[in-house]
CSV table of C-alpha atoms in Angstrom, one decimal:
chain,number,residue,atom,x,y,z
A,7,MET,CA,36.1,-141.7,-185.1
A,8,ALA,CA,37.1,-142.8,-181.6
A,9,LEU,CA,40.4,-140.9,-182.0
A,10,ALA,CA,38.5,-137.7,-182.9
A,11,ALA,CA,35.9,-138.2,-180.2
A,12,THR,CA,38.4,-138.6,-177.4
A,13,TRP,CA,41.2,-136.2,-178.5
A,14,GLY,CA,41.8,-133.5,-175.8
A,15,ARG,CA,39.2,-134.9,-173.4
A,16,ASP,CA,39.6,-136.0,-169.8
A,17,LEU,CA,38.9,-139.7,-169.8
A,18,GLY,CA,37.3,-141.6,-167.0
A,19,PRO,CA,38.3,-145.1,-166.0
A,20,VAL,CA,35.8,-146.7,-168.4
A,21,LEU,CA,36.9,-144.6,-171.4
A,22,VAL,CA,40.5,-145.3,-170.6
A,23,LEU,CA,39.8,-149.1,-170.8
A,24,VAL,CA,37.9,-148.6,-174.1
A,25,VAL,CA,40.8,-146.6,-175.6
A,26,ALA,CA,43.2,-149.3,-174.5
A,27,LEU,CA,41.1,-151.9,-176.2
A,28,LEU,CA,40.9,-149.8,-179.4
A,29,LEU,CA,44.7,-149.4,-179.2
A,30,ALA,CA,45.2,-153.1,-179.1
A,31,LEU,CA,42.9,-153.5,-182.1
A,32,ALA,CA,44.8,-150.8,-184.0
A,33,VAL,CA,48.1,-152.6,-183.4
A,34,LEU,CA,46.7,-155.9,-184.7
A,35,ALA,CA,45.3,-154.1,-187.8
A,36,ALA,CA,48.7,-152.4,-188.4
A,37,VAL,CA,50.4,-155.8,-188.3
A,38,HIS,CA,48.0,-157.4,-190.8
A,39,HIS,CA,48.3,-154.5,-193.3
A,40,ALA,CA,52.1,-154.5,-193.0
A,41,GLU,CA,52.3,-158.2,-193.7
A,42,VAL,CA,50.1,-157.7,-196.8
A,43,VAL,CA,52.4,-154.9,-198.1
A,44,ALA,CA,55.5,-157.0,-197.2
A,45,HIS,CA,54.1,-160.0,-199.1
A,46,ARG,CA,53.6,-157.9,-202.2
A,47,VAL,CA,56.9,-156.0,-202.3
A,48,GLY,CA,59.1,-158.8,-200.9
A,49,GLU,CA,62.1,-158.5,-198.6
A,50,PRO,CA,63.8,-156.4,-197.6
A,51,PHE,CA,61.4,-153.7,-198.8
A,52,GLY,CA,58.5,-155.0,-196.6
A,53,SER,CA,60.5,-154.6,-193.4
A,54,LEU,CA,61.7,-151.1,-194.5
A,55,VAL,CA,58.1,-150.0,-195.1
A,56,LEU,CA,57.0,-150.9,-191.5
A,57,ALA,CA,60.2,-149.5,-189.9
A,58,VAL,CA,59.9,-146.1,-191.6
A,59,ALA,CA,56.2,-145.8,-191.2
A,60,VAL,CA,56.3,-146.5,-187.4
A,61,THR,CA,59.3,-144.2,-186.9
A,62,VAL,CA,57.8,-141.2,-188.8
A,63,ILE,CA,54.8,-141.3,-186.5
A,64,GLU,CA,57.0,-141.8,-183.5
A,65,VAL,CA,58.8,-138.6,-184.4
A,66,SER,CA,55.4,-136.8,-184.6
A,67,LEU,CA,54.5,-138.0,-181.2
A,68,ILE,CA,57.8,-136.9,-179.7
A,69,VAL,CA,57.5,-133.4,-181.2
A,70,THR,CA,53.9,-133.1,-180.0
A,71,LEU,CA,54.7,-134.1,-176.4
A,72,MET,CA,57.7,-131.8,-176.4
A,73,LEU,CA,55.6,-128.8,-177.4
A,74,SER,CA,53.1,-129.5,-174.6
A,75,GLY,CA,55.6,-130.6,-172.0
A,76,GLY,CA,57.9,-127.6,-171.6
A,77,ASP,CA,61.4,-128.0,-170.0
A,78,GLU,CA,60.3,-131.2,-168.3
A,79,ALA,CA,60.2,-132.9,-171.7
A,80,ALA,CA,63.8,-132.0,-172.4
A,81,THR,CA,64.9,-135.7,-172.1
A,82,LEU,CA,61.8,-137.2,-173.8
A,83,ALA,CA,63.5,-137.7,-177.2
A,84,ARG,CA,66.5,-139.3,-175.6
A,85,ASP,CA,64.4,-141.6,-173.4
A,86,THR,CA,62.2,-142.6,-176.2
A,87,VAL,CA,65.0,-143.2,-178.8
A,88,PHE,CA,67.1,-145.1,-176.3
A,89,ALA,CA,64.1,-147.2,-175.2
A,90,ALA,CA,63.5,-148.0,-178.9
A,91,VAL,CA,67.1,-149.1,-179.4
A,92,MET,CA,67.0,-151.4,-176.3
A,93,ILE,CA,63.6,-152.8,-177.2
A,94,THR,CA,64.5,-153.6,-180.8
A,95,VAL,CA,68.1,-154.9,-180.3
A,96,ASN,CA,67.4,-156.8,-177.2
A,97,GLY,CA,63.6,-157.4,-177.1
A,98,ILE,CA,62.6,-158.0,-180.8
A,99,MET,CA,65.9,-159.5,-181.7
A,100,GLY,CA,66.0,-161.7,-178.6
A,101,LEU,CA,62.4,-162.9,-179.0
A,102,SER,CA,62.9,-163.7,-182.7
A,103,LEU,CA,66.1,-165.7,-182.0
A,104,LEU,CA,64.5,-167.6,-179.2
A,105,LEU,CA,61.3,-168.5,-181.2
A,106,GLY,CA,63.3,-169.5,-184.2
A,107,ALA,CA,65.8,-171.6,-182.3
A,108,ARG,CA,63.1,-173.3,-180.2
A,109,ARG,CA,61.2,-174.4,-183.4
A,110,PHE,CA,64.1,-175.1,-185.8
A,111,GLY,CA,67.1,-175.9,-183.6
A,112,PHE,CA,69.1,-172.9,-184.8
A,113,ALA,CA,68.0,-169.4,-185.9
A,114,ASN,CA,69.8,-168.9,-189.2
A,115,PHE,CA,70.5,-165.5,-190.8
A,116,ASN,CA,72.9,-163.6,-193.0
A,117,ALA,CA,75.8,-162.4,-190.9
A,118,GLU,CA,77.0,-159.9,-193.5
A,119,GLY,CA,73.7,-158.0,-193.8
A,120,THR,CA,72.9,-158.2,-190.1
A,121,GLY,CA,76.4,-157.2,-189.1
A,122,GLY,CA,76.2,-154.1,-191.4
A,123,ALA,CA,72.9,-153.1,-189.9
A,124,LEU,CA,74.2,-153.5,-186.4
A,125,ALA,CA,77.3,-151.5,-187.2
A,126,THR,CA,75.1,-148.7,-188.5
A,127,VAL,CA,72.9,-148.8,-185.3
A,128,ALA,CA,76.1,-148.6,-183.1
A,129,ALA,CA,77.5,-145.6,-185.0
A,130,LEU,CA,74.2,-143.7,-184.9
A,131,ALA,CA,73.7,-144.4,-181.2
A,132,ALA,CA,77.2,-143.3,-180.3
A,133,THR,CA,77.0,-140.2,-182.4
A,134,CYS,CA,73.6,-139.0,-181.3
A,135,LEU,CA,73.2,-140.4,-177.8
A,136,VAL,CA,76.6,-140.9,-176.3
A,137,LEU,CA,78.7,-138.0,-177.5
A,138,PRO,CA,76.3,-135.2,-176.1
A,139,THR,CA,77.2,-136.5,-172.6
A,140,PHE,CA,80.9,-135.7,-173.2
A,141,THR,CA,80.9,-132.5,-175.3
A,142,THR,CA,81.7,-129.3,-173.5
A,143,GLY,CA,80.4,-126.6,-175.9
A,144,GLN,CA,77.0,-126.6,-174.1
A,145,ALA,CA,76.2,-127.0,-170.5
A,146,GLY,CA,74.6,-130.4,-169.7
A,147,PRO,CA,74.1,-133.4,-172.0
A,148,GLU,CA,73.2,-131.2,-174.9
A,149,PHE,CA,74.7,-130.4,-178.3
A,150,THR,CA,75.5,-126.9,-179.5
A,151,GLY,CA,73.7,-125.8,-182.6
A,152,GLY,CA,76.6,-126.7,-184.9
A,153,GLN,CA,77.1,-130.1,-183.2
A,154,LEU,CA,73.4,-130.9,-183.5
A,155,ALA,CA,73.5,-130.0,-187.2
A,156,PHE,CA,76.5,-132.3,-187.7
A,157,ALA,CA,74.8,-135.2,-185.9
A,158,ALA,CA,71.7,-134.7,-188.0
A,159,VAL,CA,73.6,-134.7,-191.3
A,160,ALA,CA,75.6,-137.7,-190.2
A,161,SER,CA,72.4,-139.6,-189.3
A,162,VAL,CA,70.9,-138.9,-192.7
A,163,VAL,CA,74.1,-140.0,-194.5
A,164,LEU,CA,74.3,-143.3,-192.5
A,165,TYR,CA,70.7,-144.1,-192.8
A,166,ALA,CA,70.7,-143.4,-196.6
A,167,ALA,CA,73.8,-145.4,-197.1
A,168,PHE,CA,72.2,-148.4,-195.3
A,169,VAL,CA,69.0,-148.1,-197.3
A,170,VAL,CA,70.9,-148.1,-200.6
A,171,THR,CA,72.9,-151.1,-199.4
A,172,GLN,CA,69.8,-153.0,-198.3
A,173,THR,CA,67.6,-152.3,-201.3
A,174,VAL,CA,70.0,-151.9,-204.2
A,175,ARG,CA,73.6,-152.8,-203.9
A,176,HIS,CA,73.5,-155.9,-201.7
A,177,ARG,CA,69.9,-156.8,-201.4
A,178,ASP,CA,70.7,-160.5,-201.1
A,179,PHE,CA,72.4,-159.9,-197.8
A,180,PHE,CA,69.0,-159.2,-196.2
A,181,LEU,CA,67.0,-162.1,-197.5
A,182,PRO,CA,66.1,-165.2,-195.4
A,183,VAL,CA,68.6,-168.0,-195.6
A,184,THR,CA,68.9,-171.7,-194.6
A,185,GLY,CA,71.6,-173.2,-192.4
A,186,GLU,CA,73.7,-173.8,-195.6
A,187,GLY,CA,73.4,-170.1,-196.6
A,188,GLU,CA,70.9,-170.7,-199.4
A,189,VAL,CA,68.2,-168.0,-199.8
A,190,LEU,CA,64.8,-169.3,-198.8
A,191,ALA,CA,62.1,-169.3,-201.4
A,192,ALA,CA,59.2,-166.9,-200.9
A,193,ASP,CA,56.3,-168.0,-198.7
A,194,ASP,CA,53.9,-170.1,-200.7
A,195,HIS,CA,51.0,-170.2,-198.3
A,196,ALA,CA,49.2,-167.6,-200.3
A,197,ASP,CA,49.4,-165.8,-203.7
A,198,PRO,CA,50.9,-162.3,-203.5
A,199,PRO,CA,48.2,-159.6,-203.3
A,200,THR,CA,47.4,-157.5,-206.3
A,201,ASP,CA,48.7,-154.0,-206.8
A,202,ARG,CA,45.4,-152.6,-205.8
A,203,GLU,CA,45.2,-154.7,-202.7
A,204,ALA,CA,48.8,-153.7,-201.8
A,205,TRP,CA,48.1,-150.0,-202.2
A,206,THR,CA,44.9,-150.3,-200.1
A,207,ALA,CA,46.8,-152.1,-197.4
A,208,LEU,CA,49.5,-149.4,-197.4
A,209,VAL,CA,47.0,-146.6,-196.9
A,210,LEU,CA,45.3,-148.6,-194.2
A,211,LEU,CA,48.7,-149.3,-192.6
A,212,LEU,CA,49.4,-145.6,-192.3
A,213,LEU,CA,46.0,-145.0,-190.9
A,214,SER,CA,46.4,-147.8,-188.4
A,215,LEU,CA,49.8,-146.4,-187.3
A,216,VAL,CA,48.3,-142.9,-186.9
A,217,ALA,CA,45.6,-144.5,-184.7
A,218,VAL,CA,48.2,-146.4,-182.7
A,219,VAL,CA,50.3,-143.3,-181.9
A,220,GLY,CA,47.2,-141.1,-181.5
A,221,LEU,CA,45.5,-143.4,-179.1
A,222,ALA,CA,48.8,-143.9,-177.2
A,223,LYS,CA,49.0,-140.2,-176.8
A,224,ILE,CA,45.5,-140.1,-175.4
A,225,GLU,CA,46.4,-142.9,-173.0
A,226,SER,CA,49.6,-141.1,-172.0
A,227,PRO,CA,48.1,-139.0,-169.2
A,228,ALA,CA,46.6,-142.2,-167.7
A,229,ILE,CA,49.9,-143.9,-168.1
A,230,GLU,CA,51.8,-141.0,-166.5
A,231,SER,CA,49.4,-141.0,-163.6
A,232,ALA,CA,49.8,-144.7,-163.1
A,233,VAL,CA,53.6,-144.4,-163.4
A,234,LEU,CA,53.7,-141.7,-160.7
A,235,ALA,CA,51.2,-143.5,-158.5
A,236,ALA,CA,53.5,-146.5,-158.6
A,237,GLY,CA,56.4,-144.4,-157.5
A,238,LEU,CA,58.3,-144.8,-160.8
A,239,PRO,CA,60.3,-142.0,-162.5
A,240,VAL,CA,58.6,-139.8,-165.1
A,241,SER,CA,61.1,-141.0,-167.7
A,242,PHE,CA,59.5,-144.4,-167.6
A,243,VAL,CA,56.5,-142.9,-169.5
A,244,GLY,CA,58.7,-142.7,-172.6
A,245,VAL,CA,59.6,-146.4,-172.2
A,246,VAL,CA,55.9,-147.3,-172.0
A,247,ILE,CA,55.1,-145.3,-175.1
A,248,ALA,CA,58.0,-146.8,-177.0
A,249,LEU,CA,56.7,-150.3,-176.1
A,250,LEU,CA,53.3,-149.4,-177.5
A,251,VAL,CA,54.6,-147.9,-180.7
A,252,LEU,CA,56.9,-150.8,-181.4
A,253,LEU,CA,54.3,-153.5,-180.6
A,254,PRO,CA,53.3,-153.9,-184.3
A,255,GLU,CA,56.9,-154.6,-185.3
A,256,THR,CA,57.3,-157.0,-182.4
A,257,ILE,CA,54.3,-159.1,-183.5
A,258,ALA,CA,55.4,-159.0,-187.2
A,259,ALA,CA,58.9,-160.1,-186.2
A,260,ALA,CA,57.6,-163.0,-184.1
A,261,ASN,CA,55.4,-164.2,-186.9
A,262,ALA,CA,58.3,-164.2,-189.3
A,263,ALA,CA,60.5,-166.1,-186.8
A,264,ARG,CA,57.9,-168.8,-186.5
A,265,ARG,CA,58.1,-169.2,-190.3
A,266,GLU,CA,61.9,-169.6,-190.2
A,267,ARG,CA,62.3,-166.1,-191.7
A,268,ILE,CA,64.8,-165.0,-189.0
A,269,GLN,CA,66.4,-162.5,-191.3
A,270,VAL,CA,63.1,-160.7,-191.8
A,271,SER,CA,62.8,-160.5,-188.0
A,272,LEU,CA,66.3,-159.0,-187.7
A,273,ASN,CA,65.6,-156.6,-190.6
A,274,LEU,CA,62.6,-155.4,-188.6
A,275,ALA,CA,64.5,-155.1,-185.3
A,276,LEU,CA,67.7,-153.4,-186.5
A,277,GLY,CA,65.9,-151.4,-189.2
A,278,SER,CA,63.5,-150.0,-186.7
A,279,SER,CA,66.3,-149.1,-184.3
A,280,MET,CA,68.2,-147.4,-187.1
A,281,ALA,CA,65.2,-145.5,-188.4
A,282,SER,CA,64.3,-144.4,-184.9
A,283,ILE,CA,67.6,-142.6,-184.5
A,284,GLY,CA,68.3,-141.8,-188.2
A,285,LEU,CA,65.0,-140.1,-188.8
A,286,THR,CA,64.2,-138.8,-185.3
A,287,ILE,CA,67.4,-136.8,-184.7
A,288,PRO,CA,67.4,-134.9,-188.0
A,289,THR,CA,63.7,-134.1,-187.6
A,290,LEU,CA,64.2,-132.8,-184.0
A,291,ALA,CA,67.2,-130.8,-185.2
A,292,VAL,CA,65.0,-128.9,-187.6
A,293,ALA,CA,62.1,-128.7,-185.1
A,294,SER,CA,64.4,-127.3,-182.4
A,295,ILE,CA,64.4,-124.1,-184.4
A,296,TRP,CA,60.8,-123.5,-183.4
A,297,VAL,CA,60.4,-125.7,-180.3
A,298,PRO,CA,61.5,-123.9,-177.2
A,299,THR,CA,62.1,-127.0,-175.2
A,300,PRO,CA,65.8,-127.8,-174.7
A,301,LEU,CA,67.0,-131.1,-176.4
A,302,HIS,CA,69.0,-133.2,-173.9
A,303,LEU,CA,70.2,-136.1,-175.9
A,304,GLY,CA,73.2,-137.4,-173.8
A,305,LEU,CA,72.7,-140.7,-172.0
A,306,GLY,CA,73.5,-141.2,-168.3
A,307,ALA,CA,76.2,-143.5,-167.0
A,308,THR,CA,73.9,-146.4,-166.5
A,309,GLN,CA,72.4,-146.1,-169.9
A,310,ILE,CA,75.8,-145.9,-171.6
A,311,VAL,CA,76.9,-149.1,-169.8
A,312,LEU,CA,73.7,-150.9,-170.9
A,313,LEU,CA,74.2,-149.7,-174.5
A,314,ALA,CA,77.8,-150.8,-174.6
A,315,ILE,CA,76.9,-154.3,-173.2
A,316,THR,CA,74.1,-154.6,-175.7
A,317,MET,CA,76.3,-153.8,-178.6
A,318,VAL,CA,79.1,-156.2,-177.5
A,319,VAL,CA,76.6,-159.0,-177.0
A,320,ALA,CA,74.9,-158.3,-180.3
A,321,VAL,CA,78.2,-158.5,-182.2
A,322,LEU,CA,78.9,-161.9,-180.6
A,323,THR,CA,75.4,-163.0,-181.6
A,324,VAL,CA,75.6,-161.9,-185.2
A,325,VAL,CA,79.2,-163.0,-186.2
A,326,PRO,CA,78.4,-166.8,-186.5
A,327,GLY,CA,75.4,-166.3,-188.7
A,328,ARG,CA,73.2,-168.5,-186.5
A,329,ALA,CA,72.0,-168.5,-182.9
A,330,THR,CA,70.7,-170.8,-180.3
A,331,ARG,CA,68.1,-170.3,-177.6
A,332,LEU,CA,71.0,-169.1,-175.3
A,333,GLN,CA,71.6,-166.0,-177.4
A,334,GLY,CA,67.9,-165.1,-177.5
A,335,THR,CA,67.7,-165.5,-173.7
A,336,VAL,CA,70.8,-163.3,-173.1
A,337,HIS,CA,69.2,-160.5,-175.2
A,338,LEU,CA,65.9,-160.8,-173.4
A,339,VAL,CA,67.7,-160.7,-170.0
A,340,LEU,CA,69.4,-157.5,-171.1
A,341,LEU,CA,66.0,-156.0,-172.0
A,342,ALA,CA,64.7,-157.0,-168.5
A,343,ALA,CA,67.7,-155.3,-167.0
A,344,PHE,CA,66.9,-152.1,-169.0
A,345,LEU,CA,63.3,-152.2,-167.9
A,346,PHE,CA,64.1,-152.8,-164.3
A,347,LEU,CA,66.7,-150.1,-164.1
A,348,SER,CA,64.3,-147.7,-165.9
A,349,MET,CA,61.8,-148.4,-163.1
A,350,SER,CA,64.5,-148.4,-160.3
A,351,PRO,CA,67.4,-146.2,-161.5
C-alpha cells in the first residue's frame, strides 16, 4: 500500500524518512522469508533462491531507470553490476569470513565449490565488463550488436553450467563443512517448515523483494539529490542502490556465518555476484532492442585494477579451504577502497 501511495510522487523530508523506515522493514522481512525457504529446501537451493530473486528485481530496476534516465543512464548498468560484484566478493564474503573466524577460530568452507564459483564470476566479469573497454568495433566502452549477443549467450551458458554443477552434479561441493572436511548436519534449532509454509514464505519473499526495490527506486531521487549535494559523482547513486538491494543477502550471509555455515555465506556472496552479471547482461541485451539508451558496459582503468586485485586476493583466500580474520579484513579493506574511490574517483 505504501509503495502504491508514494509511487511517482514528490516526497517531502518526512515522507522520505517514512519510506526509508519501510525500506528497512521490507529488507528484514525479505531476510526472514528467505531463511524459511532455505530451511525447507536445504542448501545450496536456499542460497540460489535468494540470489536469483534479488537479481531478477535488480534487473527490473536497472531497465526502469534506463528508460527514464536517457543518455545519462548509459553507464548505470555497468556501475550497478560492478558495484554488486565488489560488494558481494569483498563485502559479503569478507564480513562472513571475519564473523566466522572471530567466533570459531577459522572460517571453514569447501575450496572446490567456492573456487568453481569464483572462477565463474571472474569469467563473467571479464567477458561482460572488461572486454567492452578494449573492443574497437564500437566507439567508446560499448559492444557492437554481435558482440553484445555473444556476451549474453556466454553469460547464460556459464550461469546455467554453474547452476547444474551446484544443484545436480556436485551438490556436495556447496554444503557447509567442518575443519576436517566433513559435511555439517542440518540446523536442528527448529523443525523444517511444511510445504504450505515454504510456498507462503516464497510468495512473501518475492513481494518483499519487490517492495525493497520499489521503495529504493522511490528513494533514489532523494539519494541522488543527497549525492549531488555532497559533491559526489552521479555514478555513486548506482553504488547506493546496489547496497540497498543486496542488504537482504548481506544479513542472511552474516546470520549463516554466526552459525558456522560459512559455505552458505559464500554461496550467497558468489551466487549473487554471478547472477547479477549472468542474468543482467542477457536481459539488457534483449531490452536494448527497445531501450534507446546506449549501453556502456566497459569499466574504467581504476575499476579494472580494483577488479583484478579483488580476484587475485579472492583466489588466495579460497585455495586453502579455510580463512582467518586476516583474509576477512583484507576483503573489507578492498570494499572500503572501492567505496572511497567511487566517491572520490
